[in-house]
CSV table of C-alpha atoms in Angstrom, one decimal:
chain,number,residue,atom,x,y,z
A,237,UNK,CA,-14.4,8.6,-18.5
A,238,UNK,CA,-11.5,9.8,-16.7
A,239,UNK,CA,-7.9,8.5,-18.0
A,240,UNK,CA,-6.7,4.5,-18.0
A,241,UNK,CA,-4.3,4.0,-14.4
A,242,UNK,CA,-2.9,1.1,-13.4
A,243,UNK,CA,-5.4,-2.2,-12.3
A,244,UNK,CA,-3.7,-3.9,-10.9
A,245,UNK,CA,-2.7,-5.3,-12.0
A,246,UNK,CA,-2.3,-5.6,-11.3
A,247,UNK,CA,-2.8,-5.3,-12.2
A,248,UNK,CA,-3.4,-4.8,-12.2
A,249,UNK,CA,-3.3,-3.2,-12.2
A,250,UNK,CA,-3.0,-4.5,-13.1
A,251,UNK,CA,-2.2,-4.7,-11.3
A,252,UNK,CA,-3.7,-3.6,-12.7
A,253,UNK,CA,-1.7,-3.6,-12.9
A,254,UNK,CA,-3.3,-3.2,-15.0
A,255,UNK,CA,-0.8,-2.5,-20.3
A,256,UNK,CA,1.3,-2.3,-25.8
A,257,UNK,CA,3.7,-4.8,-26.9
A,258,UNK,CA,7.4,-4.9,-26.5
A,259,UNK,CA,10.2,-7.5,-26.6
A,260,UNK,CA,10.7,-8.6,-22.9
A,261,UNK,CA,12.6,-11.3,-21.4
A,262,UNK,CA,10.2,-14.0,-20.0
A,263,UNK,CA,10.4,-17.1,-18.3
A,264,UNK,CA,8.5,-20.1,-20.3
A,265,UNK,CA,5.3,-21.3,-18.6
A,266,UNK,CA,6.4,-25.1,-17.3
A,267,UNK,CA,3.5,-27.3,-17.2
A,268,UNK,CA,4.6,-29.2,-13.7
A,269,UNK,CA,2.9,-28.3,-10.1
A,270,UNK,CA,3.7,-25.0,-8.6
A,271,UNK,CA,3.5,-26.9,-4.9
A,272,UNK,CA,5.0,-30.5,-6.4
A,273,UNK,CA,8.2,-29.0,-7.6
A,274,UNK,CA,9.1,-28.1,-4.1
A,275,UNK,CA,10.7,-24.9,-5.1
A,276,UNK,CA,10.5,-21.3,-6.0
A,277,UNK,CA,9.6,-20.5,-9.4
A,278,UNK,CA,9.4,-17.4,-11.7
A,279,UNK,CA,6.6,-16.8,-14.7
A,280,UNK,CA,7.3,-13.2,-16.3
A,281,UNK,CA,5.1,-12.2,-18.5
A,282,UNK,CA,3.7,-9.0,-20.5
A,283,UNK,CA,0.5,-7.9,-20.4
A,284,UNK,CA,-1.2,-5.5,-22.8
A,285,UNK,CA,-4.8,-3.8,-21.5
A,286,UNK,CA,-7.8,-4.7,-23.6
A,287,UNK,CA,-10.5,-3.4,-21.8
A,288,UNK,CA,-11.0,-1.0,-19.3
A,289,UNK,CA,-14.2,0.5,-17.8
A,290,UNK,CA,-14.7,2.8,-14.4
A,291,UNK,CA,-17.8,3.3,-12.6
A,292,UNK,CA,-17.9,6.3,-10.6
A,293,UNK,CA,-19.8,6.7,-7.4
A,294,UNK,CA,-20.0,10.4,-8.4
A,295,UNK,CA,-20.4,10.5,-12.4
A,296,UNK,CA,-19.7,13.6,-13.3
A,297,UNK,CA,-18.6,14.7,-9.7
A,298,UNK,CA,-14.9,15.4,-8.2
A,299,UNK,CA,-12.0,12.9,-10.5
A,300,UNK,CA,-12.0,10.5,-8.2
A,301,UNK,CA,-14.1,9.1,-5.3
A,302,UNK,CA,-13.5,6.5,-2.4
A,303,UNK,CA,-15.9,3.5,-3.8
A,304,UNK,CA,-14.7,4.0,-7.2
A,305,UNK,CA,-14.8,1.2,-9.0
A,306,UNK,CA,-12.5,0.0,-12.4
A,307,UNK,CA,-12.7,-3.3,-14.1
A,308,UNK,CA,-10.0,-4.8,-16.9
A,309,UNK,CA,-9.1,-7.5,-18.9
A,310,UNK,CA,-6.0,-7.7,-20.3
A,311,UNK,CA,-4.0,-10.3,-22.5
A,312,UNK,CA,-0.2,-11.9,-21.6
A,313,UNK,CA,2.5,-12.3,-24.0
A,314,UNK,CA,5.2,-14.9,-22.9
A,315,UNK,CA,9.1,-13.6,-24.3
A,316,UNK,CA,8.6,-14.8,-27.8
A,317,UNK,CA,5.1,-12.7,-28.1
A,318,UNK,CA,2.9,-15.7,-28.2
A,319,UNK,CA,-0.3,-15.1,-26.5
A,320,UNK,CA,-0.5,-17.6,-23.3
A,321,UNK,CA,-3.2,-16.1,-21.3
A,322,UNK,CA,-5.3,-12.8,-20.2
A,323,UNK,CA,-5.7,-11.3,-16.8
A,324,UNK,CA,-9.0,-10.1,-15.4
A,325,UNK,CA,-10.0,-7.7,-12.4
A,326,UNK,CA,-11.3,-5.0,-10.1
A,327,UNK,CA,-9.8,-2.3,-8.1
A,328,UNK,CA,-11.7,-0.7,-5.7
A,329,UNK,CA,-10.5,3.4,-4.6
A,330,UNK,CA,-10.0,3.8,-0.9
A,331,UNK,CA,-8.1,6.5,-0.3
A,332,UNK,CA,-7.7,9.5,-2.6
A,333,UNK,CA,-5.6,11.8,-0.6
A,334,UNK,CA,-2.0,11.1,-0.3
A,335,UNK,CA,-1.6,9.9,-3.7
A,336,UNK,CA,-4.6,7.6,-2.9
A,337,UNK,CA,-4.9,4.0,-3.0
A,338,UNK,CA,-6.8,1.0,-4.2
A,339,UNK,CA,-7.6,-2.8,-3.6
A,340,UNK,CA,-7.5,-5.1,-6.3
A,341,UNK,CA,-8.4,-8.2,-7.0
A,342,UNK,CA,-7.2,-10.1,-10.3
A,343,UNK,CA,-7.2,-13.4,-12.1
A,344,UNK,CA,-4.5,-14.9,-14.1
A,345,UNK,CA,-5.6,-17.6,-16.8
A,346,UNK,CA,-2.9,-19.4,-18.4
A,347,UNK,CA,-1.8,-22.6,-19.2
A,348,UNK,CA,-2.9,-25.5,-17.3
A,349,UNK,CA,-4.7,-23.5,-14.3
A,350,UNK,CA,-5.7,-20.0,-13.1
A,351,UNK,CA,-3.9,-17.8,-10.1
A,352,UNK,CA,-5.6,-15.2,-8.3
A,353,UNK,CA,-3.9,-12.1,-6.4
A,354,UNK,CA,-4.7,-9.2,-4.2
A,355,UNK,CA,-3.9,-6.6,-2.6
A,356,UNK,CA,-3.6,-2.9,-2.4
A,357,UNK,CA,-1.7,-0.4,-5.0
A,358,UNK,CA,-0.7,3.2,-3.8
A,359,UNK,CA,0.1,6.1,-5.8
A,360,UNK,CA,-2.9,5.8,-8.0
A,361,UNK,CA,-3.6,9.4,-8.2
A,362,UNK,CA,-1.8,12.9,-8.7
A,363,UNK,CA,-3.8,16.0,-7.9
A,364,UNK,CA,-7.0,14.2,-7.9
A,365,UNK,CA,-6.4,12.4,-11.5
A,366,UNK,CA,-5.4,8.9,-12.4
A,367,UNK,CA,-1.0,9.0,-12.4
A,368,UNK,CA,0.3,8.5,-15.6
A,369,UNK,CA,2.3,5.6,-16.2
A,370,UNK,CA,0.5,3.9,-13.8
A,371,UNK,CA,2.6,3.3,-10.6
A,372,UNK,CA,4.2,-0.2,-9.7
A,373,UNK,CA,2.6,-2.4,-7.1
A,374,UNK,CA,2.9,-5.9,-5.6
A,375,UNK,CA,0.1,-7.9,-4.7
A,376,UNK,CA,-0.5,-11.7,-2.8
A,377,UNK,CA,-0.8,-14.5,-4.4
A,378,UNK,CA,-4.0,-15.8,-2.8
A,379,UNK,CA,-4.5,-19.6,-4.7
A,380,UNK,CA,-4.7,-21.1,-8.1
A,381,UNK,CA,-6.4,-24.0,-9.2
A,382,UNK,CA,-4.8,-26.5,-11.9
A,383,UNK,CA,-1.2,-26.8,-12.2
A,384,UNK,CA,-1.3,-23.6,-9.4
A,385,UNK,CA,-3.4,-25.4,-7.0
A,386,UNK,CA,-2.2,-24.4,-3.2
A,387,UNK,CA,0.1,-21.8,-5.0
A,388,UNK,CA,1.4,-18.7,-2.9
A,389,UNK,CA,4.0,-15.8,-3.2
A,390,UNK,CA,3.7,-12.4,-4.8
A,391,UNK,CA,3.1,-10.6,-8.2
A,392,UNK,CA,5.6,-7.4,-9.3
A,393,UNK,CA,4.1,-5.6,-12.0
A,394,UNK,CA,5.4,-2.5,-13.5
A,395,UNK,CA,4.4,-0.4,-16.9
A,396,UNK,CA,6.7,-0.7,-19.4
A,397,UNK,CA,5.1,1.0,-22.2
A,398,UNK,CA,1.3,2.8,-22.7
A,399,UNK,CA,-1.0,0.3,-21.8
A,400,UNK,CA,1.9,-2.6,-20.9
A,401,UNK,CA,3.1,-4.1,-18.1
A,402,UNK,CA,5.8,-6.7,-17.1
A,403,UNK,CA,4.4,-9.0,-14.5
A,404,UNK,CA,6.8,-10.8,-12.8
A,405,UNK,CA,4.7,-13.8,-11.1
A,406,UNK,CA,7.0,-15.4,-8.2
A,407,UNK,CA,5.6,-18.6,-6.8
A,408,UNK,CA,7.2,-19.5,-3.5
């Protein structure tokens, strides 16, 4: 099993982004409509990795392959450390030369409804290995359902710490 990177993300990594827990400004979750209020809003949040697993198209072949494949699950932390959700995802590798690249695709459950993303995360690799800390990356907001029903914009997310990233979630 070749070292954690970045899901996207987020995640991943995960954005993947993909994530160890410090004191972070965040923005409360507010319970009204994402499209009712008519205007932009801002959820940051921190999310610390909880599971992470790769499947290879070439176990025990070169580091890294285009098809690999990484799935996570990681939890999110509003400002005051209370656990309001988890993110979940894949990343696909599509590109492993020039720093390669992958597509994600993550989930956000929190309160009141669930927000998916996508998109693609470069950077992912130096000489052939995951980079370590994972690289930043924004992704699309593609929907929600909920509260984040007809929801759009983009999510930032950036490692903070091992295993920790801020994701910065801005709803247009």
């Amino acid at each position: 099993m070749r070292p954690i990177r970045a899901a996207c993300l987020g995640t991943a990594t995960a954005l993947v982004a993909l994530l160890a827990c410090a004191p972070v400004e965040a923005a409360a979750t507010d319970t009204g409509s994402a499209h009712a209020k008519g205007a932009d809003r801002v959820i940051t949040l921190i999310g610390v990795l909880r599971q992470q697993s790769r499947f290879p198209v070439k176990p025990g072949g070169i580091p890294a392959a285009q098809g690999d494949r990484t799935v996570v699950r990681s939890d999110l932390y509003d400002k005051n450390r209370k656990k309001v959700g988890e993110t979940g995802g894949t990343c696909t590798t599509t590109r492993t030369t020039g720093g390669g690249a992958e597509v994600c695709v993550v989930t956000y459950t929190l309160p009141g409804g669930q927000l998916s993303a996508q998109g693609m995360v470069f950077g992912i690799l130096t000489q052939g290995r995951p980079t370590i800390p994972p690289p930043p990356f924004d992704n699309a907001i593609t929907g929600g359902t909920g509260v984040f029903d007809r929801a759009h914009g983009q999510v930032h997310a950036e490692t903070i710490a091992p295993n920790t990233r801020r994701f910065t979630i801005d709803l247009d």
